[in-house]
CSV table of C-alpha atoms and ligand atoms in Angstrom, one decimal:
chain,number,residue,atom,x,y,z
R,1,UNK,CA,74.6,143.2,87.5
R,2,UNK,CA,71.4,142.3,89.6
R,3,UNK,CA,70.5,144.3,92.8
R,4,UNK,CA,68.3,140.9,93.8
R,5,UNK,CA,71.4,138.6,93.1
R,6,UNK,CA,74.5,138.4,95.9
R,7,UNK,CA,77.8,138.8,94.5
R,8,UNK,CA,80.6,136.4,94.5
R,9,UNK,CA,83.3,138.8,94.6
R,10,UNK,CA,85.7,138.3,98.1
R,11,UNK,CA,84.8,141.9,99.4
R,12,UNK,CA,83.2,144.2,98.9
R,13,UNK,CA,80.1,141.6,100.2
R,14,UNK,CA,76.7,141.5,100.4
R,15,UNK,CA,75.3,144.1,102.8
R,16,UNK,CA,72.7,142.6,104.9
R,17,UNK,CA,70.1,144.9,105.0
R,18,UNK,CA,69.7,145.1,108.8
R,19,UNK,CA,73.6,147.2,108.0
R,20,UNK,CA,72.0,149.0,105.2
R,21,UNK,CA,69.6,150.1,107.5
R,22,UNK,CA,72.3,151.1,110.9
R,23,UNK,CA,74.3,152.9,108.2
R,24,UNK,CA,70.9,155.1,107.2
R,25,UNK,CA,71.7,157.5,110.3
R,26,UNK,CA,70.5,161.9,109.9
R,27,UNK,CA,73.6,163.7,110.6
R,28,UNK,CA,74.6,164.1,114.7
R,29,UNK,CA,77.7,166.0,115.9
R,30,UNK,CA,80.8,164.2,116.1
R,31,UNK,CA,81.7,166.4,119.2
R,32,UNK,CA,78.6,165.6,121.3
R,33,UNK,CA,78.1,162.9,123.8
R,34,UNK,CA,75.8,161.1,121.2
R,35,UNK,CA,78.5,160.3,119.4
R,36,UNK,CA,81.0,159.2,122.1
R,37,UNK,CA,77.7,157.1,122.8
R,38,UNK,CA,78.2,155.1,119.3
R,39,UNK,CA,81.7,155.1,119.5
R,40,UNK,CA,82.9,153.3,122.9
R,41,UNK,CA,81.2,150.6,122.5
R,42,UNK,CA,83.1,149.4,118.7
R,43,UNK,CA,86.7,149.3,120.7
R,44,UNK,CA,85.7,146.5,122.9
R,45,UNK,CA,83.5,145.2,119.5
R,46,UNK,CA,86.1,144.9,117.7
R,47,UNK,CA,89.0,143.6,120.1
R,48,UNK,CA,87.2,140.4,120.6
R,49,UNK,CA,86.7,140.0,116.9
R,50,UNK,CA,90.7,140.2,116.3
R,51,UNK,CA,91.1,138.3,119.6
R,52,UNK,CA,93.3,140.5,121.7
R,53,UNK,CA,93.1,142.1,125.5
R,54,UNK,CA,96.1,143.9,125.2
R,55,UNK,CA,96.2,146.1,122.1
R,56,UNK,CA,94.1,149.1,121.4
R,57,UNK,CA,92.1,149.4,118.6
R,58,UNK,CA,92.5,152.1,116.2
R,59,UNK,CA,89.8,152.9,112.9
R,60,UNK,CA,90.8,155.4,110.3
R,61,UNK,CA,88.4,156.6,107.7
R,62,UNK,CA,89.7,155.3,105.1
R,63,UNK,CA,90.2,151.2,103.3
R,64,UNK,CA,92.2,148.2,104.0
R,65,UNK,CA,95.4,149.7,101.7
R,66,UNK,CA,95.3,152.5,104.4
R,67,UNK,CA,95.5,149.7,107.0
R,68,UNK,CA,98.6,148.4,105.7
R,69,UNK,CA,100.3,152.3,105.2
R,70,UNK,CA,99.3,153.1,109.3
R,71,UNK,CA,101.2,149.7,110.3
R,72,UNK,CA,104.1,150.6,108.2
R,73,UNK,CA,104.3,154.1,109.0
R,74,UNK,CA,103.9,154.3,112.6
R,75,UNK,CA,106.4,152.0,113.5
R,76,UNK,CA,109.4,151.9,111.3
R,77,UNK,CA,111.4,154.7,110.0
R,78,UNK,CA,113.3,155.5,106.4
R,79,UNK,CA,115.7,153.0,105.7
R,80,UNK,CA,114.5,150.1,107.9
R,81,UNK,CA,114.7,146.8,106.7
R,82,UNK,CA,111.7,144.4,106.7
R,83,UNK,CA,111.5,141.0,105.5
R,84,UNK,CA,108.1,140.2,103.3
R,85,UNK,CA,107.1,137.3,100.8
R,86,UNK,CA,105.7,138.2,97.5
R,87,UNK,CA,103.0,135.1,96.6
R,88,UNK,CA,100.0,136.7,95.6
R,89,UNK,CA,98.5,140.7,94.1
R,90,UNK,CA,98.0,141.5,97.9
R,91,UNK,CA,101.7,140.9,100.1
R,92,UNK,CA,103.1,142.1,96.2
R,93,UNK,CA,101.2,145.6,96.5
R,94,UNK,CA,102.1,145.8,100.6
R,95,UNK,CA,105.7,145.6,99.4
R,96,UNK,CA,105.4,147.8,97.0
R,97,UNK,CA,103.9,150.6,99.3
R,98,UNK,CA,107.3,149.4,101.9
R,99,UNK,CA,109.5,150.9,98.9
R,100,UNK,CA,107.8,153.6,98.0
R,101,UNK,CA,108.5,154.8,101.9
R,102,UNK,CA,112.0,153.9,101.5
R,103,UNK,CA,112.0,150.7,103.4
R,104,UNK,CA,114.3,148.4,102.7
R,105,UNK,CA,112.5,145.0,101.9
R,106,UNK,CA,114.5,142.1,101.9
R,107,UNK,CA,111.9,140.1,99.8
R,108,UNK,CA,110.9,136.7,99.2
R,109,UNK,CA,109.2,134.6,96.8
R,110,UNK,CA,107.2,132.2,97.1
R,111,UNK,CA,104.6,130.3,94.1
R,112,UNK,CA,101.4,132.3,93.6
R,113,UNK,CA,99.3,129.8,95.3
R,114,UNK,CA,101.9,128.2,98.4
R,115,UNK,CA,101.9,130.3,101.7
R,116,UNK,CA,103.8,132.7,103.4
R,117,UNK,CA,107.0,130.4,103.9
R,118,UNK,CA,107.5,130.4,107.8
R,119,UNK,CA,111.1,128.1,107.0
R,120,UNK,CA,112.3,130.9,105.0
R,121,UNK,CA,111.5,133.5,107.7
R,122,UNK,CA,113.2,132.0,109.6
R,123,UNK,CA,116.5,131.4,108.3
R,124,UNK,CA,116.5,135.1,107.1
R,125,UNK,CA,116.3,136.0,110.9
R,126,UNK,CA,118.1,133.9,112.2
R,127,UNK,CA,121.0,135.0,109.5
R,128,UNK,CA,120.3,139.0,110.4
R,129,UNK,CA,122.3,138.9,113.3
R,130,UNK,CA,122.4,142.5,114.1
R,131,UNK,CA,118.9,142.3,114.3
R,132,UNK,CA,118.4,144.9,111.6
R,133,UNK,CA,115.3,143.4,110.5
R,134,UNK,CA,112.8,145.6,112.1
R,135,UNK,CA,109.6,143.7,110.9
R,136,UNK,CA,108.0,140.9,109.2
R,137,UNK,CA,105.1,141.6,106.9
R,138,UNK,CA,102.2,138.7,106.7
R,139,UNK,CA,99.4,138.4,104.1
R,140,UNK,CA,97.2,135.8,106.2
R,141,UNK,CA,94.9,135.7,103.4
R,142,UNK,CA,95.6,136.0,100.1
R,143,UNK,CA,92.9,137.4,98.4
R,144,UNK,CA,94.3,136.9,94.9
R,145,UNK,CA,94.9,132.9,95.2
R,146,UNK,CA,92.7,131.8,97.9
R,147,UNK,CA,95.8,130.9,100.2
R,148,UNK,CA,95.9,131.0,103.7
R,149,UNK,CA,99.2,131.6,105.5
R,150,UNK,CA,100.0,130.0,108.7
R,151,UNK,CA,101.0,133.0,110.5
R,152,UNK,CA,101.2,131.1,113.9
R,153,UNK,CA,103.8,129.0,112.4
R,154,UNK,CA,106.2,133.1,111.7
R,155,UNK,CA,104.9,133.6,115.0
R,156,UNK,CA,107.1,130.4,115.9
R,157,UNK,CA,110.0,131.1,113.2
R,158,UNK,CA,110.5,134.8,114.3
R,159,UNK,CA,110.7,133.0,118.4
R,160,UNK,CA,112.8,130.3,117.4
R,161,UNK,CA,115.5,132.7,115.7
R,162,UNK,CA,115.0,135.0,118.9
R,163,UNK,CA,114.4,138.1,116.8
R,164,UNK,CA,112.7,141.2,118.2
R,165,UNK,CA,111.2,142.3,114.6
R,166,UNK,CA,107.2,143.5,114.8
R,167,UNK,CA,105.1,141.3,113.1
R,168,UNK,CA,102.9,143.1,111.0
R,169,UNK,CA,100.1,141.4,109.5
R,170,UNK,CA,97.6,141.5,106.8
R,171,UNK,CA,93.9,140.3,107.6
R,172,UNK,CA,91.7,142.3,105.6
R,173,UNK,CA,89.9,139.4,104.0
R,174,UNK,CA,90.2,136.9,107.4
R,175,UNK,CA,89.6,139.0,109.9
R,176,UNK,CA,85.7,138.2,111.1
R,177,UNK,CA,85.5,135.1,108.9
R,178,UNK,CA,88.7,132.9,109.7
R,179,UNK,CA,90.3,132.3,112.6
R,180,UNK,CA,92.3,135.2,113.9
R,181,UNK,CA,94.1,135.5,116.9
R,182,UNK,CA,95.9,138.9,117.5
R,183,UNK,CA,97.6,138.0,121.1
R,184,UNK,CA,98.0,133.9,120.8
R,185,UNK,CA,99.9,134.8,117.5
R,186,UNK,CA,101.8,137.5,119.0
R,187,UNK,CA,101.0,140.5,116.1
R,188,UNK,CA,101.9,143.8,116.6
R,189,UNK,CA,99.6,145.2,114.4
R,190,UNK,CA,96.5,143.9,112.4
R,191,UNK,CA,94.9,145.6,109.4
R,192,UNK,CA,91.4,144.8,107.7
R,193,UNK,CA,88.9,147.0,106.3
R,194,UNK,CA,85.0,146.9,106.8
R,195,UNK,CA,83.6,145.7,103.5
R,196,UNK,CA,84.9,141.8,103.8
R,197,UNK,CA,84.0,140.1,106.9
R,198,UNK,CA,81.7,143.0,108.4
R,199,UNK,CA,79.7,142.9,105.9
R,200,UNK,CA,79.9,146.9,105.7
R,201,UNK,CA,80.5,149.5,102.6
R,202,UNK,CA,84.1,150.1,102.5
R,203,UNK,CA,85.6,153.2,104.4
R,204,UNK,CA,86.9,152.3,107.6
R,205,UNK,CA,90.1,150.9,108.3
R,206,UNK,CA,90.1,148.6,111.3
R,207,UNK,CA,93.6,148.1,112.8
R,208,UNK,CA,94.7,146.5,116.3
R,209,UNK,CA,98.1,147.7,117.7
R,210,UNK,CA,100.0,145.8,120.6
R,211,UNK,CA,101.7,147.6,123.7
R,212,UNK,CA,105.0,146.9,121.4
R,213,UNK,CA,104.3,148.2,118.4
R,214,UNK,CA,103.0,151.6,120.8
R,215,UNK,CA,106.6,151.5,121.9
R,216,UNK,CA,108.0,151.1,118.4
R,217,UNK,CA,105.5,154.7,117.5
R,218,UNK,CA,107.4,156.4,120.2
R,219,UNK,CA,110.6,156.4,117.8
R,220,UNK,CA,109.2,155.7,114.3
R,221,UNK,CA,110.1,158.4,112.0
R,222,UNK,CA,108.6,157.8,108.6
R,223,UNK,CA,106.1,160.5,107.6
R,224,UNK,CA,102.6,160.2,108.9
R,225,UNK,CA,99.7,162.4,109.9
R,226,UNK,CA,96.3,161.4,109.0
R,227,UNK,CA,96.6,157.7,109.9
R,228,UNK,CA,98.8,159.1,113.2
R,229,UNK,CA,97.9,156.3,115.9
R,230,UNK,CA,99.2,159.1,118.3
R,231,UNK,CA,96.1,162.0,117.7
R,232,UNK,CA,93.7,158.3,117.8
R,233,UNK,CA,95.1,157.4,120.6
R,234,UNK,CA,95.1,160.8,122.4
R,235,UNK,CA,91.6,161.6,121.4
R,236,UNK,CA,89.1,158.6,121.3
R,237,UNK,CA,89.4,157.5,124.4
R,238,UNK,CA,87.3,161.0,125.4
R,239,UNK,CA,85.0,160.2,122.1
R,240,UNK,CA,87.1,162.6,119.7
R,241,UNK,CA,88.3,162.2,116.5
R,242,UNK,CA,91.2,164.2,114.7
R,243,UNK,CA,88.7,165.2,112.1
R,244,UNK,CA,85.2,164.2,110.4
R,245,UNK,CA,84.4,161.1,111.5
R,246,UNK,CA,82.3,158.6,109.3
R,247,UNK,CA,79.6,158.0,111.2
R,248,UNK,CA,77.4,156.1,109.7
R,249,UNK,CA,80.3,153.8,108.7
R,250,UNK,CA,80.2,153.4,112.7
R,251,UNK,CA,76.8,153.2,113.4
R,252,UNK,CA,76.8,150.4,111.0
R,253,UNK,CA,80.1,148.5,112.3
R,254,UNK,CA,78.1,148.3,115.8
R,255,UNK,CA,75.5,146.3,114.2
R,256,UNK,CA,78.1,144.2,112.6
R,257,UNK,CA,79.5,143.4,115.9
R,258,UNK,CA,75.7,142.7,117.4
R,259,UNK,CA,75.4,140.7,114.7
R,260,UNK,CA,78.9,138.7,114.4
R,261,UNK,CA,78.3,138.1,118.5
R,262,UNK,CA,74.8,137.0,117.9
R,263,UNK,CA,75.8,134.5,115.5
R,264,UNK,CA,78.9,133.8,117.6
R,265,UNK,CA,82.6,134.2,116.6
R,266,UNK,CA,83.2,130.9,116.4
R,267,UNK,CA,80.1,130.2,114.4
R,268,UNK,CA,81.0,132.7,111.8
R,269,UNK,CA,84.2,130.6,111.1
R,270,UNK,CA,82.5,127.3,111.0
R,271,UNK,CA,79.6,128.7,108.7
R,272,UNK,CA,82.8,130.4,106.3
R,273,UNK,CA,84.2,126.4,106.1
R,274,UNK,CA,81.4,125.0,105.6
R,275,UNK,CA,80.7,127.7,102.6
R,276,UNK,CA,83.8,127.2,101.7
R,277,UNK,CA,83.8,123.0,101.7
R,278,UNK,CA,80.7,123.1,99.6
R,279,UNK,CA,82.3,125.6,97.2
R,280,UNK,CA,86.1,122.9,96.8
R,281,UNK,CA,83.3,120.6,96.1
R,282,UNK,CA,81.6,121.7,93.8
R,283,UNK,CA,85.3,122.7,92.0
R,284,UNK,CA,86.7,119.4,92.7
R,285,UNK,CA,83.4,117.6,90.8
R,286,UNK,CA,83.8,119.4,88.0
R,287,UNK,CA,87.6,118.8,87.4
R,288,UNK,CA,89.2,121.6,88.4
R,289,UNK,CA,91.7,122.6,91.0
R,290,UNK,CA,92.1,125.6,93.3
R,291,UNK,CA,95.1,128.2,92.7
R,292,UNK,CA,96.0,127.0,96.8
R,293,UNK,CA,98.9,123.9,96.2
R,294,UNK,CA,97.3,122.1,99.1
R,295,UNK,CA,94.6,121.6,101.8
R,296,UNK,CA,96.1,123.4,104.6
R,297,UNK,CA,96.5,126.5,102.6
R,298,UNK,CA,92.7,127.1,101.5
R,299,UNK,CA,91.1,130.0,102.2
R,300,UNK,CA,87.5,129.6,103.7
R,301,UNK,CA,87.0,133.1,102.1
R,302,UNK,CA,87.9,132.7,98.5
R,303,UNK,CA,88.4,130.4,96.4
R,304,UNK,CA,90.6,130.6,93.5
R,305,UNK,CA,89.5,128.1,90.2
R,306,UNK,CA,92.4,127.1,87.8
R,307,UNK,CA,91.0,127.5,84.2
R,308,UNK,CA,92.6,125.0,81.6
R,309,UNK,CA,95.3,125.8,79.7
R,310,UNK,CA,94.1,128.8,76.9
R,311,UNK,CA,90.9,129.1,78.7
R,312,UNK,CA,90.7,133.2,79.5
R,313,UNK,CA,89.0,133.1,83.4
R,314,UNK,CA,88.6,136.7,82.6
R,315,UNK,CA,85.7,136.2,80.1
R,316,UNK,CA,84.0,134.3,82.7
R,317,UNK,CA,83.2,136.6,84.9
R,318,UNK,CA,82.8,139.1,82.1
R,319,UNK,CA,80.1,136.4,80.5
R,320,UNK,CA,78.5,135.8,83.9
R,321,UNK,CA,78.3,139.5,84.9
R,322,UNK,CA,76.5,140.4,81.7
R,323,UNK,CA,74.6,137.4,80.7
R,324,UNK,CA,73.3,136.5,84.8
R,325,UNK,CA,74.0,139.8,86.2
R,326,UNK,CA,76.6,137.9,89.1
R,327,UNK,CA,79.9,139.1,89.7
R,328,UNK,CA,82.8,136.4,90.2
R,329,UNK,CA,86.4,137.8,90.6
R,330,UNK,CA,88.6,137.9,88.3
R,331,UNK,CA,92.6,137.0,88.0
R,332,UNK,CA,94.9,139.5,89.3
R,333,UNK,CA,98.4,140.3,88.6
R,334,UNK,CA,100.6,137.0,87.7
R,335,UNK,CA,96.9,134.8,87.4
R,336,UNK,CA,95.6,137.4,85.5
R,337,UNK,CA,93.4,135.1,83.1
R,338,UNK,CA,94.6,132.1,84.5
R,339,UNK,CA,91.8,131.5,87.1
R,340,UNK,CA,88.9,133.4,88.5
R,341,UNK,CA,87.7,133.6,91.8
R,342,UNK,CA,84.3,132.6,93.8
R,343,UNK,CA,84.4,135.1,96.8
R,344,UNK,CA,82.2,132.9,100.1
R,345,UNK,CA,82.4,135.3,103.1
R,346,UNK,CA,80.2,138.2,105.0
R,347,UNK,CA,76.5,137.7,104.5
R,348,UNK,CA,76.5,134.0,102.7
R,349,UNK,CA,74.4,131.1,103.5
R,350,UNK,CA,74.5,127.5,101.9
R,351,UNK,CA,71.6,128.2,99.5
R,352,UNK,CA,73.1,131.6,98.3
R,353,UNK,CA,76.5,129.5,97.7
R,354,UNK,CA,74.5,126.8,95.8
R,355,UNK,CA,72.9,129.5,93.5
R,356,UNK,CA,76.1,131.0,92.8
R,357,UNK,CA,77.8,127.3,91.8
R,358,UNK,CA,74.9,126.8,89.1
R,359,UNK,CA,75.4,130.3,87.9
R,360,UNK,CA,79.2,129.3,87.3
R,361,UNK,CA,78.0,125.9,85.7
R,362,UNK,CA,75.7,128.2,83.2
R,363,UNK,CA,78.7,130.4,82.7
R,364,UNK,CA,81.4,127.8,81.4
R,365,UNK,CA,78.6,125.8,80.1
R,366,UNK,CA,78.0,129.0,77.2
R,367,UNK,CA,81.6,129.4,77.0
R,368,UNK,CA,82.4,126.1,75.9
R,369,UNK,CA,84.2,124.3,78.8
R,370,UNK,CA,83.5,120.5,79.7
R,371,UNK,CA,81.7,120.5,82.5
R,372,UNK,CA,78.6,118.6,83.2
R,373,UNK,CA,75.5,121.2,84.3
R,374,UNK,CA,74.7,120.6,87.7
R,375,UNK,CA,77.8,118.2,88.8
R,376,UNK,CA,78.9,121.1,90.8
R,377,UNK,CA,75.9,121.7,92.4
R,378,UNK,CA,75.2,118.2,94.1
R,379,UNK,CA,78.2,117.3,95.1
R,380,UNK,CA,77.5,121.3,97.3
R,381,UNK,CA,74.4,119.5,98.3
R,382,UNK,CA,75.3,116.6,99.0
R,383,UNK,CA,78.1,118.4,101.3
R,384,UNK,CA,75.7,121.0,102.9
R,385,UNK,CA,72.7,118.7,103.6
R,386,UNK,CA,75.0,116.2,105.5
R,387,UNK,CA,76.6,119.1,108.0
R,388,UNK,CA,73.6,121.8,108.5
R,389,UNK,CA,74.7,123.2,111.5
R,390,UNK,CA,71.8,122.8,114.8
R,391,UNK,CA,71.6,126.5,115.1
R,392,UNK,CA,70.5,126.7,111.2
R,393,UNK,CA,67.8,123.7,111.7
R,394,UNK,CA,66.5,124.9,114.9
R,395,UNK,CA,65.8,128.3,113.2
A,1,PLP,C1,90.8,143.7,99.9
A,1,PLP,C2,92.2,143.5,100.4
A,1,PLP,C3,93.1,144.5,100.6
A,1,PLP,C4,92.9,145.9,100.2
A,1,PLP,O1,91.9,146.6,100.9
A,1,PLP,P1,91.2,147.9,100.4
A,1,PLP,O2,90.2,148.0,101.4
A,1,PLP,O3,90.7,147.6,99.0
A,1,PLP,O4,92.2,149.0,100.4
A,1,PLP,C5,94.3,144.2,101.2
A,1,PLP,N1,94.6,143.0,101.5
A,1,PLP,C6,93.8,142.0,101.3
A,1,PLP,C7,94.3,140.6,101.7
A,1,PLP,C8,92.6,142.2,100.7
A,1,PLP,O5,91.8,141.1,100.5
């Protein structure tokens, strides 16, 4: 791999060096006022980044996966029933951690490569009268196939079946690069991590609670201590933290936030489609189609290339990784081989995409596939030179 090229891979992403450079802190005392300092200032941060007034932000050292075991265990209790669709590596491995609590997951499944399906939710709430169904899980972007889920649309299901389940949801790889909207969607709690769209090293999980998921802590019983929203929630508001916390890590997410409200929240999402729309594309021209079954489901994060038929999409990221030192992601769990990914979010422009296009080209090129050199590529630039945003040409 190439320190000089950016990777491809959806998350970690490319560092920006004005982060590399807020992380690169000396050492202060967590229990001074120089750290309370650095610290108030992320809550509101990162609020307007996931869109909500009325929850509380909470940020554990720790990833994304940690995210997902916080939501679960400081609001439901051993034996509670949730409801969750497997359709991708990502809501499969959430499940997964729901059993190995001793939830009960009544589980759906859905194609690797449709959405979370919202019609489905909604007759399986509307058919738990008793209301035992104590939350629904969401995966708004699956990482694994490039699918976006409508979670607006469970928003709707769970209302229209009047079911008082939490809705728990997923955003580690849309949060701060795809619309997100924490309190107009009505989610209870909202996981990401830092190394996807803030553009930071991994090692914080950032999750928003509501005021009803806060209730739901107040009788949760599964296990929990280190990812305990209550000791958060208790301490932070006077700048403490329940142990060590990673400072740099939050040194650097404050100059994420300068820098997501510099570009402007909205900008950020129309710079990830237009990424993204460059990237289908260049897919599209040279025959291939995306994991995603249709349209409204693309991610503007990742995209997820179908390989043909005996074609492993493992060797081509292997191939590009050693031969042009640029990392694409590879197939996971039931695509596994099947496709390989082109990560497009954090610290991306259009000419960084278009270099990692031609680097594909060059990849399945050597390997053998039919695919003009270069088709790709213009119909990227033919996309990107039509829709360069005014903030981009004034600069
Ligand atoms: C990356 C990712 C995760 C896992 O996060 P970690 O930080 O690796 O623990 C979970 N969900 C989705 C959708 C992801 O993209």
């Amino acid at each position: 791999m190439s320190s000089q090229n950016p990777v491809f891979i959806p998350g970690p992403t490319n560092i920006p060096e004005r982060l590399r450079h807020a992380c690169n802190q000396p050492t202060i005392d967590h229990r001074s006022a120089s750290f309370a300092a650095i610290f108030a200032p992320l809550f509101p941060g990162v609020k307007k980044v996931l869109k909500t007034e009325k929850g509380e932000v909470i940020l554990f050292p720790a990833t994304g996966t940690a995210g997902w075991e916080a939501a679960i265990s400081n609001t439901l209790s051993p034996g509670d029933k949730v409801l969750a669709c497997r359709h991708g590596m990502f809501s499969h491995k959430w499940i997964d951690m729901c059993q190995r609590h001793g939830l009960d997951v009544h589980q759906l499944t859905a194609p690797w490569g449709a959405g979370a399906p919202a019609a489905e939710f909604q007759a399986a709430l509307e058919a738990d009268k008793g209301h035992a169904i104590k939350a629904v899980l969401v995966t708004h972007n699956e990482t694994a196939t490039g699918v976006r889920s409508d979670v607006a649309a469970v928003r709707r299901a769970m209302d229209a079946a009047k079911h008082p389940a939490l809705l728990l949801v997923d955003g580690v790889s849309s949060i701060g690069s795809m619309d997100f909207r924490m309190d107009e969607w009505g989610i209870d709690v909202a996981v990401t991590g830092s190394q996807k769209g803030f553009m930071l090293p991994a090692g914080l999980a950032i999750v928003g609670v509501s005021p009803k998921a806060l209730a739901a802590m107040e009788t949760a019983k599964l296990p929990r201590c280190f990812l305990d929203f209550r000791d958060m929630l208790t301490l932070n508001p006077k700048g403490g933290f329940p142990y060590t916390p990673p400072v740099q890590l939050l040194f650097g997410l404050g100059e994420s936030l300068k820098m997501i409200e510099e570009e402007g929240l909205e900008n950020v999402f129309a710079r990830h489609h237009r990424l993204a729309e460059g990237v289908r594309r260049a897919v599209a021209a040279w025959g291939f189609s995306l994991c995603a079954k249709s349209p409204d489901l693309y991610s503007e994060t990742v995209s997820a290339v179908m390989m043909p038929e005996g074609f492993d999409g493992t060797k081509l990221v292997v191939h590009a990784a050693d031969k042009y030192g640029v990392a694409f992601g590879v197939g996971l769990g039931d695509v596994a081989g099947k496709l390989f990914r082109i990560g497009h979010l954090g610290s991306l422009t259009d000419v960084m995409a278009l270099s990692g296009i031609a680097c594909a080209e060059m990849a399945m090129a050597d390997l053998g596939l039919s695919i003009r050199l270069g088709s790709g590529v213009a119909a990227a630039q033919d996309y990107y030179r039509g829709t360069v945003p005014a903030m981009q040409k004034a600069a």
